[in-house]
Tab-separated table of C-alpha atoms in Angstrom:
chain	number	residue	atom	x	y	z
A	160	LYS	CA	4.016	21.983	-43.601
A	161	GLY	CA	6.424	22.024	-40.236
A	162	LEU	CA	4.519	25.009	-38.979
A	163	ALA	CA	1.096	22.776	-39.407
A	164	VAL	CA	2.828	19.742	-37.652
A	165	ALA	CA	3.934	21.756	-34.707
A	166	LEU	CA	0.672	23.367	-34.000
A	167	LEU	CA	-0.984	20.028	-34.728
A	168	THR	CA	0.872	18.675	-32.063
A	169	THR	CA	0.565	21.374	-29.570
A	170	LEU	CA	-3.051	20.694	-29.940
A	171	TYR	CA	-2.790	16.988	-29.339
A	172	GLY	CA	-0.572	17.788	-26.048
A	173	VAL	CA	-3.582	20.188	-24.671
A	174	LEU	CA	-6.090	17.745	-25.446
A	175	PHE	CA	-4.271	14.929	-23.995
A	176	ALA	CA	-3.492	16.961	-20.599
A	177	ARG	CA	-6.952	18.371	-20.435
A	178	ILE	CA	-8.790	15.190	-21.004
A	179	ILE	CA	-6.216	12.574	-19.150
A	180	LEU	CA	-3.636	14.221	-17.078
A	181	LEU	CA	-5.782	16.856	-15.238
A	182	PRO	CA	-8.478	14.266	-14.037
A	183	ALA	CA	-5.874	11.951	-13.233
A	184	ALA	CA	-4.058	14.423	-11.151
A	185	THR	CA	-7.409	15.672	-9.203
A	186	LYS	CA	-8.218	12.116	-8.398
A	187	ILE	CA	-4.755	11.301	-7.126
A	188	LEU	CA	-4.868	14.342	-4.826
A	189	GLN	CA	-8.126	13.588	-3.377
A	190	ARG	CA	-6.952	9.831	-2.659
A	191	GLU	CA	-3.829	11.525	-0.717
A	192	GLN	CA	-6.096	13.937	1.121
A	193	ILE	CA	-8.373	11.083	2.094
A	194	ILE	CA	-5.314	8.718	3.222
A	195	ARG	CA	-3.651	11.785	5.050
A	196	PHE	CA	-6.931	12.602	7.194
A	197	ARG	CA	-7.173	8.624	7.844
A	198	ASN	CA	-3.613	8.248	8.880
A	199	TYR	CA	-4.466	11.621	11.160
A	200	LEU	CA	-7.462	9.950	12.938
A	201	VAL	CA	-5.379	6.798	13.402
A	202	ALA	CA	-2.602	8.615	15.226
A	203	GLU	CA	-4.727	11.037	17.345
A	204	GLY	CA	-6.540	7.924	18.254
A	205	LEU	CA	-3.512	6.141	19.492
A	206	ALA	CA	-2.368	9.393	21.261
A	207	LEU	CA	-5.547	9.025	23.088
A	208	LEU	CA	-5.092	5.387	24.219
A	209	ALA	CA	-1.496	6.377	25.145
A	210	ASP	CA	-2.672	9.292	27.251
A	211	ARG	CA	-5.293	6.822	28.771
A	212	LYS	CA	-7.907	8.384	28.119
A	213	SER	CA	-11.670	6.747	28.870
A	214	PRO	CA	-13.561	5.193	26.128
A	215	ARG	CA	-16.304	7.893	26.168
A	216	TYR	CA	-13.747	10.447	25.710
A	217	ILE	CA	-11.795	8.764	22.761
A	218	GLN	CA	-15.427	8.205	21.120
A	219	ASP	CA	-16.819	11.864	21.320
A	220	LYS	CA	-13.198	13.222	20.280
A	221	MET	CA	-13.420	10.690	17.115
A	222	ASN	CA	-16.887	11.615	16.215
A	223	SER	CA	-15.960	14.877	16.014
A	224	PHE	CA	-13.989	14.448	13.066
A	225	LEU	CA	-16.915	12.549	11.412
A	226	ASP	CA	-19.860	13.264	9.542
A	227	PRO	CA	-22.681	12.230	11.453
A	228	SER	CA	-24.219	9.716	9.516
A	229	LEU	CA	-20.871	8.009	10.300
A	230	HIS	CA	-20.423	8.253	14.191
A	231	PHE	CA	-20.101	5.306	16.203
A	232	ASN	CA	-21.528	4.159	19.540
A	233	ILE	CA	-19.307	1.743	21.613
A	234	ASP	CA	-22.431	0.969	23.765
A	235	LYS	CA	-24.003	-0.626	20.407
A	236	MET	CA	-20.503	-2.911	20.021
A	237	LYS	CA	-21.287	-4.653	23.047
A	238	GLY	CA	-21.792	-8.350	23.046
C-alpha cells in the first residue's frame, strides 16, 4: 500500500508541474523579456536625448528596434 501511495503522489506531482507550473513559468519568462526589452528601449532613447541627437535620428534609431507595423513618425504627431 505504501508503494502505491508513493507512486500516486509522484504522478500527481508530475501532472501538477506539467499542467500548471511549467506554463506559468513560461509566461513569467515572456513577461520578463518584454519588460527588459522595454527598459532597454527607454534607456537607449534617454541616452540619445542626453547626447542631444536630432529628433529624426532618434526616431530612426527607435524605429529600427520595432516591427514595421509599430513604427512612429514625428511629423504625424505635430498638431
